[in-house]
Amino acid sequence: RFLYSMVNDINAQGSFNANYDAGFIDDVETNRLNAYMRYKKYQTLADAANSDGNAWWQWLISPVLSGVEYCWDTLLDADDFFGQGEDTYGNLADAYREEADWWRTTNNKYEFFIGAKEINSYFHPVHVICQCEYFDQGTEMIEWSYQNIAEPCESENSPTASCETLPIMITNFIERGSDGVVTDESAGTLPAQLNGLSIKLQGSNHEQIKNDSNTFYSLTNLFNGYYGLNFTL
C-alpha cells in the first residue's frame, strides 16, 4: 500500500482524497500465482523428462530407436546440453518457485525490516531440561526432567545414566502496527518537551496521510477545538 502511494501522485487525486492505495495488492497476488503455475509446469516437465526411459516393450519393437534415445538422453545428456532436458526444466522450476516464495513472503520480510515485526529469543534464566540416557535390560532409555538451573542433573531411575543439561529457548513474536514506514508507537511519539495528543489515523499509510480524508477530518477536529483549545505547530 505504501509503495502504491509512493509511485502514484497522491496530490493528483484531489484535496484530501488520496484514500485508495490497494492497487498493488492484486498485482502481487497475480505475480505470485503466475510464478507458482510456471513452477508447477516446469516441475512436471522435469519429472517427465527424468522418467522418459523407454519401456521393455519399446526396446523389443524398436531397439535401434530406443538405443539412440538412450545414448542421446542418458549417456550423452544431450537434451540438457541443448536446453530441453530434466536439468533445464528443473532449474526453471526452482527459479519460479523462488519467485513465488518471494512474492508470498516479501510483505512479512519488509515488516521485519521496518520493525513492525520482531522475534526475540533468549535462554530461560531459571530453568533447564535435564536429559539422561541409560540402558534397561538392553533397551536404551531417555529420561527428561524440568528443573531449576541450580539443581544437579541426575537420573531418577539409574545412577549410571549419562546426563546433560539442555537450555530452554524462549521465543517471543512481536507484531506492531505500522504505516508502511514506521511503527504506530514511533509515529505517535511526540518530542519529550511537548505535551501533545496522539491521534491514530487508522488506514492511512505513510505517504497518503499527507492528502487523505483521515487527515482532513483530524485537521478539522483540531481547528474546531476537539483536541483542546491550544495546539502547537
PDB file of N, CA and C in Angstrom, residues 19-108:
ATOM      1  N   ASN A  19      -7.372   8.310  -0.842  1.00  0.00           N
ATOM      2  CA  ASN A  19      -7.756   7.199   0.024  1.00  0.00           C
ATOM      3  C   ASN A  19      -7.442   5.822  -0.553  1.00  0.00           C
ATOM      4  N   TYR A  20      -7.315   5.738  -1.866  1.00  0.00           N
ATOM      5  CA  TYR A  20      -7.100   4.418  -2.482  1.00  0.00           C
ATOM      6  C   TYR A  20      -5.608   4.100  -2.509  1.00  0.00           C
ATOM      7  N   ASP A  21      -5.245   2.945  -1.984  1.00  0.00           N
ATOM      8  CA  ASP A  21      -3.835   2.549  -2.007  1.00  0.00           C
ATOM      9  C   ASP A  21      -3.662   1.039  -2.177  1.00  0.00           C
ATOM     10  N   ALA A  22      -4.705   0.374  -2.719  1.00  0.00           N
ATOM     11  CA  ALA A  22      -4.674  -1.094  -2.817  1.00  0.00           C
ATOM     12  C   ALA A  22      -4.290  -1.591  -4.201  1.00  0.00           C
ATOM     13  N   GLY A  23      -3.801  -0.704  -5.068  1.00  0.00           N
ATOM     14  CA  GLY A  23      -3.567  -1.095  -6.455  1.00  0.00           C
ATOM     15  C   GLY A  23      -2.552  -2.198  -6.646  1.00  0.00           C
ATOM     16  N   PHE A  24      -1.561  -2.295  -5.772  1.00  0.00           N
ATOM     17  CA  PHE A  24      -0.511  -3.307  -5.940  1.00  0.00           C
ATOM     18  C   PHE A  24      -0.862  -4.645  -5.298  1.00  0.00           C
ATOM     19  N   ILE A  25      -1.888  -4.658  -4.466  1.00  0.00           N
ATOM     20  CA  ILE A  25      -2.202  -5.893  -3.743  1.00  0.00           C
ATOM     21  C   ILE A  25      -2.612  -7.000  -4.713  1.00  0.00           C
ATOM     22  N   ASP A  26      -3.504  -6.688  -5.647  1.00  0.00           N
ATOM     23  CA  ASP A  26      -3.903  -7.680  -6.643  1.00  0.00           C
ATOM     24  C   ASP A  26      -2.737  -8.039  -7.558  1.00  0.00           C
ATOM     25  N   ASP A  27      -1.879  -7.055  -7.868  1.00  0.00           N
ATOM     26  CA  ASP A  27      -0.725  -7.324  -8.732  1.00  0.00           C
ATOM     27  C   ASP A  27       0.226  -8.317  -8.075  1.00  0.00           C
ATOM     28  N   VAL A  28       0.445  -8.151  -6.795  1.00  0.00           N
ATOM     29  CA  VAL A  28       1.328  -9.065  -6.071  1.00  0.00           C
ATOM     30  C   VAL A  28       0.783 -10.487  -6.114  1.00  0.00           C
ATOM     31  N   GLU A  29      -0.504 -10.638  -5.854  1.00  0.00           N
ATOM     32  CA  GLU A  29      -1.102 -11.973  -5.862  1.00  0.00           C
ATOM     33  C   GLU A  29      -1.089 -12.561  -7.266  1.00  0.00           C
ATOM     34  N   THR A  30      -1.323 -11.741  -8.289  1.00  0.00           N
ATOM     35  CA  THR A  30      -1.265 -12.221  -9.672  1.00  0.00           C
ATOM     36  C   THR A  30       0.134 -12.708 -10.009  1.00  0.00           C
ATOM     37  N   ASN A  31       1.150 -11.941  -9.626  1.00  0.00           N
ATOM     38  CA  ASN A  31       2.533 -12.353  -9.891  1.00  0.00           C
ATOM     39  C   ASN A  31       2.878 -13.643  -9.160  1.00  0.00           C
ATOM     40  N   ARG A  32       2.405 -13.759  -7.929  1.00  0.00           N
ATOM     41  CA  ARG A  32       2.684 -14.976  -7.165  1.00  0.00           C
ATOM     42  C   ARG A  32       2.054 -16.196  -7.822  1.00  0.00           C
ATOM     43  N   LEU A  33       0.795 -16.056  -8.240  1.00  0.00           N
ATOM     44  CA  LEU A  33       0.103 -17.183  -8.878  1.00  0.00           C
ATOM     45  C   LEU A  33       0.743 -17.541 -10.214  1.00  0.00           C
ATOM     46  N   ASN A  34       1.129 -16.530 -10.995  1.00  0.00           N
ATOM     47  CA  ASN A  34       1.782 -16.810 -12.276  1.00  0.00           C
ATOM     48  C   ASN A  34       3.091 -17.555 -12.066  1.00  0.00           C
ATOM     49  N   ALA A  35       3.881 -17.112 -11.098  1.00  0.00           N
ATOM     50  CA  ALA A  35       5.150 -17.778 -10.821  1.00  0.00           C
ATOM     51  C   ALA A  35       4.917 -19.199 -10.329  1.00  0.00           C
ATOM     52  N   TYR A  36       3.897 -19.385  -9.492  1.00  0.00           N
ATOM     53  CA  TYR A  36       3.621 -20.719  -8.964  1.00  0.00           C
ATOM     54  C   TYR A  36       3.162 -21.659 -10.074  1.00  0.00           C
ATOM     55  N   MET A  37       2.327 -21.172 -10.985  1.00  0.00           N
ATOM     56  CA  MET A  37       1.864 -22.022 -12.088  1.00  0.00           C
ATOM     57  C   MET A  37       3.019 -22.394 -13.007  1.00  0.00           C
ATOM     58  N   ARG A  38       3.948 -21.460 -13.245  1.00  0.00           N
ATOM     59  CA  ARG A  38       5.120 -21.784 -14.060  1.00  0.00           C
ATOM     60  C   ARG A  38       6.015 -22.800 -13.347  1.00  0.00           C
ATOM     61  N   TYR A  39       6.120 -22.657 -12.033  1.00  0.00           N
ATOM     62  CA  TYR A  39       6.877 -23.643 -11.257  1.00  0.00           C
ATOM     63  C   TYR A  39       6.285 -25.040 -11.435  1.00  0.00           C
ATOM     64  N   LYS A  40       4.954 -25.161 -11.304  1.00  0.00           N
ATOM     65  CA  LYS A  40       4.313 -26.469 -11.457  1.00  0.00           C
ATOM     66  C   LYS A  40       4.502 -27.010 -12.870  1.00  0.00           C
ATOM     67  N   LYS A  41       4.417 -26.122 -13.878  1.00  0.00           N
ATOM     68  CA  LYS A  41       4.584 -26.536 -15.268  1.00  0.00           C
ATOM     69  C   LYS A  41       5.960 -27.146 -15.489  1.00  0.00           C
ATOM     70  N   TYR A  42       7.015 -26.418 -15.088  1.00  0.00           N
ATOM     71  CA  TYR A  42       8.369 -26.900 -15.359  1.00  0.00           C
ATOM     72  C   TYR A  42       8.759 -28.049 -14.445  1.00  0.00           C
ATOM     73  N   GLN A  43       8.174 -28.135 -13.267  1.00  0.00           N
ATOM     74  CA  GLN A  43       8.431 -29.284 -12.418  1.00  0.00           C
ATOM     75  C   GLN A  43       7.837 -30.537 -13.031  1.00  0.00           C
ATOM     76  N   THR A  44       6.641 -30.409 -13.624  1.00  0.00           N
ATOM     77  CA  THR A  44       6.023 -31.538 -14.312  1.00  0.00           C
ATOM     78  C   THR A  44       6.860 -31.976 -15.504  1.00  0.00           C
ATOM     79  N   LEU A  45       7.365 -31.008 -16.290  1.00  0.00           N
ATOM     80  CA  LEU A  45       8.224 -31.329 -17.430  1.00  0.00           C
ATOM     81  C   LEU A  45       9.524 -31.995 -16.982  1.00  0.00           C
ATOM     82  N   ALA A  46      10.094 -31.508 -15.871  1.00  0.00           N
ATOM     83  CA  ALA A  46      11.327 -32.097 -15.351  1.00  0.00           C
ATOM     84  C   ALA A  46      11.090 -33.532 -14.903  1.00  0.00           C
ATOM     85  N   ASP A  47       9.959 -33.770 -14.228  1.00  0.00           N
ATOM     86  CA  ASP A  47       9.640 -35.134 -13.783  1.00  0.00           C
ATOM     87  C   ASP A  47       9.439 -36.057 -14.980  1.00  0.00           C
ATOM     88  N   ALA A  48       8.754 -35.545 -16.008  1.00  0.00           N
ATOM     89  CA  ALA A  48       8.514 -36.364 -17.194  1.00  0.00           C
ATOM     90  C   ALA A  48       9.816 -36.668 -17.921  1.00  0.00           C
ATOM     91  N   ALA A  49      10.695 -35.662 -18.052  1.00  0.00           N
ATOM     92  CA  ALA A  49      11.967 -35.876 -18.743  1.00  0.00           C
ATOM     93  C   ALA A  49      12.876 -36.809 -17.967  1.00  0.00           C
ATOM     94  N   ASN A  50      12.745 -36.791 -16.660  1.00  0.00           N
ATOM     95  CA  ASN A  50      13.591 -37.636 -15.822  1.00  0.00           C
ATOM     96  C   ASN A  50      13.165 -39.098 -15.868  1.00  0.00           C
ATOM     97  N   SER A  51      11.930 -39.347 -16.306  1.00  0.00           N
ATOM     98  CA  SER A  51      11.422 -40.732 -16.344  1.00  0.00           C
ATOM     99  C   SER A  51      11.051 -41.154 -17.760  1.00  0.00           C
ATOM    100  N   ASP A  52      11.753 -40.577 -18.729  1.00  0.00           N
ATOM    101  CA  ASP A  52      11.410 -40.834 -20.125  1.00  0.00           C
ATOM    102  C   ASP A  52      12.055 -42.082 -20.712  1.00  0.00           C
ATOM    103  N   GLY A  53      12.774 -42.848 -19.910  1.00  0.00           N
ATOM    104  CA  GLY A  53      13.415 -44.043 -20.449  1.00  0.00           C
ATOM    105  C   GLY A  53      12.408 -44.992 -21.086  1.00  0.00           C
ATOM    106  N   ASN A  54      12.789 -45.588 -22.183  1.00  0.00           N
ATOM    107  CA  ASN A  54      11.869 -46.472 -22.910  1.00  0.00           C
ATOM    108  C   ASN A  54      11.552 -47.732 -22.110  1.00  0.00           C
ATOM    109  N   ALA A  55      10.323 -48.196 -22.241  1.00  0.00           N
ATOM    110  CA  ALA A  55       9.900 -49.428 -21.587  1.00  0.00           C
ATOM    111  C   ALA A  55      10.475 -50.640 -22.328  1.00  0.00           C
ATOM    112  N   TRP A  56      10.382 -51.811 -21.686  1.00  0.00           N
ATOM    113  CA  TRP A  56      10.977 -53.020 -22.265  1.00  0.00           C
ATOM    114  C   TRP A  56      10.350 -53.377 -23.604  1.00  0.00           C
ATOM    115  N   TRP A  57       9.032 -53.116 -23.732  1.00  0.00           N
ATOM    116  CA  TRP A  57       8.367 -53.472 -24.986  1.00  0.00           C
ATOM    117  C   TRP A  57       8.784 -52.536 -26.115  1.00  0.00           C
ATOM    118  N   GLN A  58       9.185 -51.303 -25.760  1.00  0.00           N
ATOM    119  CA  GLN A  58       9.686 -50.398 -26.797  1.00  0.00           C
ATOM    120  C   GLN A  58      11.046 -50.858 -27.308  1.00  0.00           C
ATOM    121  N   TRP A  59      11.866 -51.392 -26.395  1.00  0.00           N
ATOM    122  CA  TRP A  59      13.149 -51.938 -26.827  1.00  0.00           C
ATOM    123  C   TRP A  59      12.941 -53.151 -27.757  1.00  0.00           C
ATOM    124  N   LEU A  60      11.903 -53.951 -27.489  1.00  0.00           N
ATOM    125  CA  LEU A  60      11.628 -55.107 -28.357  1.00  0.00           C
ATOM    126  C   LEU A  60      11.145 -54.676 -29.736  1.00  0.00           C
ATOM    127  N   ILE A  61      10.284 -53.667 -29.768  1.00  0.00           N
ATOM    128  CA  ILE A  61       9.731 -53.220 -31.043  1.00  0.00           C
ATOM    129  C   ILE A  61      10.762 -52.459 -31.870  1.00  0.00           C
ATOM    130  N   SER A  62      11.513 -51.567 -31.211  1.00  0.00           N
ATOM    131  CA  SER A  62      12.466 -50.741 -31.958  1.00  0.00           C
ATOM    132  C   SER A  62      13.739 -50.568 -31.150  1.00  0.00           C
ATOM    133  N   PRO A  63      14.595 -51.572 -31.147  1.00  0.00           N
ATOM    134  CA  PRO A  63      15.822 -51.478 -30.355  1.00  0.00           C
ATOM    135  C   PRO A  63      16.753 -50.371 -30.847  1.00  0.00           C
ATOM    136  N   VAL A  64      16.754 -50.105 -32.163  1.00  0.00           N
ATOM    137  CA  VAL A  64      17.661 -49.073 -32.694  1.00  0.00           C
ATOM    138  C   VAL A  64      17.251 -47.693 -32.183  1.00  0.00           C
ATOM    139  N   LEU A  65      15.957 -47.343 -32.347  1.00  0.00           N
ATOM    140  CA  LEU A  65      15.493 -46.034 -31.890  1.00  0.00           C
ATOM    141  C   LEU A  65      15.624 -45.894 -30.374  1.00  0.00           C
ATOM    142  N   SER A  66      15.326 -46.971 -29.648  1.00  0.00           N
ATOM    143  CA  SER A  66      15.454 -46.929 -28.199  1.00  0.00           C
ATOM    144  C   SER A  66      16.917 -46.755 -27.797  1.00  0.00           C
ATOM    145  N   GLY A  67      17.811 -47.414 -28.542  1.00  0.00           N
ATOM    146  CA  GLY A  67      19.235 -47.265 -28.253  1.00  0.00           C
ATOM    147  C   GLY A  67      19.732 -45.863 -28.527  1.00  0.00           C
ATOM    148  N   VAL A  68      19.256 -45.273 -29.633  1.00  0.00           N
ATOM    149  CA  VAL A  68      19.643 -43.897 -29.955  1.00  0.00           C
ATOM    150  C   VAL A  68      19.154 -42.937 -28.871  1.00  0.00           C
ATOM    151  N   GLU A  69      17.907 -43.114 -28.440  1.00  0.00           N
ATOM    152  CA  GLU A  69      17.365 -42.241 -27.407  1.00  0.00           C
ATOM    153  C   GLU A  69      18.116 -42.424 -26.100  1.00  0.00           C
ATOM    154  N   TYR A  70      18.485 -43.667 -25.788  1.00  0.00           N
ATOM    155  CA  TYR A  70      19.229 -43.928 -24.547  1.00  0.00           C
ATOM    156  C   TYR A  70      20.581 -43.220 -24.575  1.00  0.00           C
ATOM    157  N   CYS A  71      21.276 -43.317 -25.702  1.00  0.00           N
ATOM    158  CA  CYS A  71      22.577 -42.648 -25.823  1.00  0.00           C
ATOM    159  C   CYS A  71      22.432 -41.131 -25.756  1.00  0.00           C
ATOM    160  N   TRP A  72      21.415 -40.621 -26.461  1.00  0.00           N
ATOM    161  CA  TRP A  72      21.207 -39.176 -26.534  1.00  0.00           C
ATOM    162  C   TRP A  72      20.853 -38.582 -25.159  1.00  0.00           C
ATOM    163  N   ASP A  73      19.938 -39.245 -24.475  1.00  0.00           N
ATOM    164  CA  ASP A  73      19.409 -38.670 -23.240  1.00  0.00           C
ATOM    165  C   ASP A  73      20.218 -39.079 -22.016  1.00  0.00           C
ATOM    166  N   THR A  74      20.538 -40.369 -21.890  1.00  0.00           N
ATOM    167  CA  THR A  74      21.148 -40.874 -20.666  1.00  0.00           C
ATOM    168  C   THR A  74      22.667 -40.798 -20.691  1.00  0.00           C
ATOM    169  N   LEU A  75      23.277 -41.305 -21.754  1.00  0.00           N
ATOM    170  CA  LEU A  75      24.738 -41.342 -21.793  1.00  0.00           C
ATOM    171  C   LEU A  75      25.348 -39.977 -22.093  1.00  0.00           C
ATOM    172  N   LEU A  76      24.845 -39.320 -23.137  1.00  0.00           N
ATOM    173  CA  LEU A  76      25.410 -38.035 -23.546  1.00  0.00           C
ATOM    174  C   LEU A  76      24.775 -36.850 -22.827  1.00  0.00           C
ATOM    175  N   ASP A  77      23.598 -37.051 -22.280  1.00  0.00           N
ATOM    176  CA  ASP A  77      22.841 -35.964 -21.642  1.00  0.00           C
ATOM    177  C   ASP A  77      22.702 -34.776 -22.591  1.00  0.00           C
ATOM    178  N   ALA A  78      22.515 -35.094 -23.875  1.00  0.00           N
ATOM    179  CA  ALA A  78      22.485 -34.049 -24.904  1.00  0.00           C
ATOM    180  C   ALA A  78      21.224 -33.200 -24.836  1.00  0.00           C
ATOM    181  N   ASP A  79      20.151 -33.766 -24.299  1.00  0.00           N
ATOM    182  CA  ASP A  79      18.926 -32.970 -24.216  1.00  0.00           C
ATOM    183  C   ASP A  79      19.121 -31.762 -23.308  1.00  0.00           C
ATOM    184  N   ASP A  80      19.858 -31.947 -22.198  1.00  0.00           N
ATOM    185  CA  ASP A  80      20.131 -30.808 -21.332  1.00  0.00           C
ATOM    186  C   ASP A  80      21.132 -29.857 -21.975  1.00  0.00           C
ATOM    187  N   PHE A  81      22.045 -30.404 -22.755  1.00  0.00           N
ATOM    188  CA  PHE A  81      23.019 -29.544 -23.432  1.00  0.00           C
ATOM    189  C   PHE A  81      22.315 -28.575 -24.377  1.00  0.00           C
ATOM    190  N   PHE A  82      21.263 -29.047 -25.034  1.00  0.00           N
ATOM    191  CA  PHE A  82      20.515 -28.201 -25.953  1.00  0.00           C
ATOM    192  C   PHE A  82      19.302 -27.534 -25.281  1.00  0.00           C
ATOM    193  N   GLY A  83      19.201 -27.647 -23.969  1.00  0.00           N
ATOM    194  CA  GLY A  83      18.174 -26.916 -23.241  1.00  0.00           C
ATOM    195  C   GLY A  83      16.802 -27.534 -23.239  1.00  0.00           C
ATOM    196  N   GLN A  84      16.689 -28.856 -23.339  1.00  0.00           N
ATOM    197  CA  GLN A  84      15.374 -29.485 -23.370  1.00  0.00           C
ATOM    198  C   GLN A  84      15.252 -30.639 -22.377  1.00  0.00           C
ATOM    199  N   GLY A  85      16.187 -30.742 -21.409  1.00  0.00           N
ATOM    200  CA  GLY A  85      16.179 -31.904 -20.526  1.00  0.00           C
ATOM    201  C   GLY A  85      15.710 -31.601 -19.121  1.00  0.00           C
ATOM    202  N   GLU A  86      15.822 -32.641 -18.279  1.00  0.00           N
ATOM    203  CA  GLU A  86      15.292 -32.512 -16.927  1.00  0.00           C
ATOM    204  C   GLU A  86      16.038 -31.478 -16.092  1.00  0.00           C
ATOM    205  N   ASP A  87      17.361 -31.336 -16.346  1.00  0.00           N
ATOM    206  CA  ASP A  87      18.119 -30.342 -15.583  1.00  0.00           C
ATOM    207  C   ASP A  87      17.647 -28.928 -15.908  1.00  0.00           C
ATOM    208  N   THR A  88      17.438 -28.664 -17.198  1.00  0.00           N
ATOM    209  CA  THR A  88      16.972 -27.345 -17.610  1.00  0.00           C
ATOM    210  C   THR A  88      15.595 -27.063 -17.034  1.00  0.00           C
ATOM    211  N   TYR A  89      14.687 -28.021 -17.175  1.00  0.00           N
ATOM    212  CA  TYR A  89      13.347 -27.828 -16.629  1.00  0.00           C
ATOM    213  C   TYR A  89      13.397 -27.690 -15.104  1.00  0.00           C
ATOM    214  N   GLY A  90      14.265 -28.474 -14.476  1.00  0.00           N
ATOM    215  CA  GLY A  90      14.384 -28.406 -13.027  1.00  0.00           C
ATOM    216  C   GLY A  90      14.893 -27.054 -12.556  1.00  0.00           C
ATOM    217  N   ASN A  91      15.879 -26.485 -13.278  1.00  0.00           N
ATOM    218  CA  ASN A  91      16.397 -25.163 -12.917  1.00  0.00           C
ATOM    219  C   ASN A  91      15.318 -24.096 -13.072  1.00  0.00           C
ATOM    220  N   LEU A  92      14.538 -24.194 -14.138  1.00  0.00           N
ATOM    221  CA  LEU A  92      13.448 -23.238 -14.333  1.00  0.00           C
ATOM    222  C   LEU A  92      12.400 -23.387 -13.239  1.00  0.00           C
ATOM    223  N   ALA A  93      12.079 -24.633 -12.874  1.00  0.00           N
ATOM    224  CA  ALA A  93      11.107 -24.864 -11.809  1.00  0.00           C
ATOM    225  C   ALA A  93      11.592 -24.256 -10.495  1.00  0.00           C
ATOM    226  N   ASP A  94      12.887 -24.451 -10.180  1.00  0.00           N
ATOM    227  CA  ASP A  94      13.434 -23.887  -8.942  1.00  0.00           C
ATOM    228  C   ASP A  94      13.363 -22.363  -8.950  1.00  0.00           C
ATOM    229  N   ALA A  95      13.676 -21.768 -10.107  1.00  0.00           N
ATOM    230  CA  ALA A  95      13.662 -20.303 -10.197  1.00  0.00           C
ATOM    231  C   ALA A  95      12.256 -19.753  -9.983  1.00  0.00           C
ATOM    232  N   TYR A  96      11.258 -20.374 -10.623  1.00  0.00           N
ATOM    233  CA  TYR A  96       9.888 -19.880 -10.460  1.00  0.00           C
ATOM    234  C   TYR A  96       9.354 -20.152  -9.062  1.00  0.00           C
ATOM    235  N   ARG A  97       9.813 -21.248  -8.436  1.00  0.00           N
ATOM    236  CA  ARG A  97       9.394 -21.494  -7.049  1.00  0.00           C
ATOM    237  C   ARG A  97       9.951 -20.423  -6.121  1.00  0.00           C
ATOM    238  N   GLU A  98      11.211 -20.039  -6.347  1.00  0.00           N
ATOM    239  CA  GLU A  98      11.799 -18.971  -5.538  1.00  0.00           C
ATOM    240  C   GLU A  98      11.051 -17.657  -5.742  1.00  0.00           C
ATOM    241  N   GLU A  99      10.653 -17.396  -6.985  1.00  0.00           N
ATOM    242  CA  GLU A  99       9.906 -16.164  -7.252  1.00  0.00           C
ATOM    243  C   GLU A  99       8.559 -16.174  -6.528  1.00  0.00           C
ATOM    244  N   ALA A 100       7.858 -17.307  -6.608  1.00  0.00           N
ATOM    245  CA  ALA A 100       6.561 -17.412  -5.933  1.00  0.00           C
ATOM    246  C   ALA A 100       6.719 -17.235  -4.426  1.00  0.00           C
ATOM    247  N   ASP A 101       7.769 -17.827  -3.860  1.00  0.00           N
ATOM    248  CA  ASP A 101       8.015 -17.684  -2.422  1.00  0.00           C
ATOM    249  C   ASP A 101       8.352 -16.240  -2.076  1.00  0.00           C
ATOM    250  N   TRP A 102       9.081 -15.554  -2.978  1.00  0.00           N
ATOM    251  CA  TRP A 102       9.438 -14.160  -2.708  1.00  0.00           C
ATOM    252  C   TRP A 102       8.191 -13.287  -2.650  1.00  0.00           C
ATOM    253  N   TRP A 103       7.297 -13.456  -3.619  1.00  0.00           N
ATOM    254  CA  TRP A 103       6.064 -12.672  -3.609  1.00  0.00           C
ATOM    255  C   TRP A 103       5.217 -13.001  -2.388  1.00  0.00           C
ATOM    256  N   ARG A 104       5.243 -14.258  -1.957  1.00  0.00           N
ATOM    257  CA  ARG A 104       4.411 -14.689  -0.822  1.00  0.00           C
ATOM    258  C   ARG A 104       4.930 -14.122   0.497  1.00  0.00           C
ATOM    259  N   THR A 105       6.230 -13.940   0.632  1.00  0.00           N
ATOM    260  CA  THR A 105       6.817 -13.585   1.921  1.00  0.00           C
ATOM    261  C   THR A 105       7.358 -12.160   1.978  1.00  0.00           C
ATOM    262  N   THR A 106       7.372 -11.442   0.862  1.00  0.00           N
ATOM    263  CA  THR A 106       8.069 -10.147   0.850  1.00  0.00           C
ATOM    264  C   THR A 106       7.440  -9.131   1.783  1.00  0.00           C
ATOM    265  N   ASN A 107       6.122  -9.140   1.943  1.00  0.00           N
ATOM    266  CA  ASN A 107       5.493  -8.172   2.844  1.00  0.00           C
ATOM    267  C   ASN A 107       5.906  -8.416   4.289  1.00  0.00           C
ATOM    268  N   ASN A 108       5.950  -9.693   4.694  1.00  0.00           N
ATOM    269  CA  ASN A 108       6.393 -10.019   6.047  1.00  0.00           C
ATOM    270  C   ASN A 108       7.848  -9.607   6.259  1.00  0.00           C
TER     271      ASN A 108
END
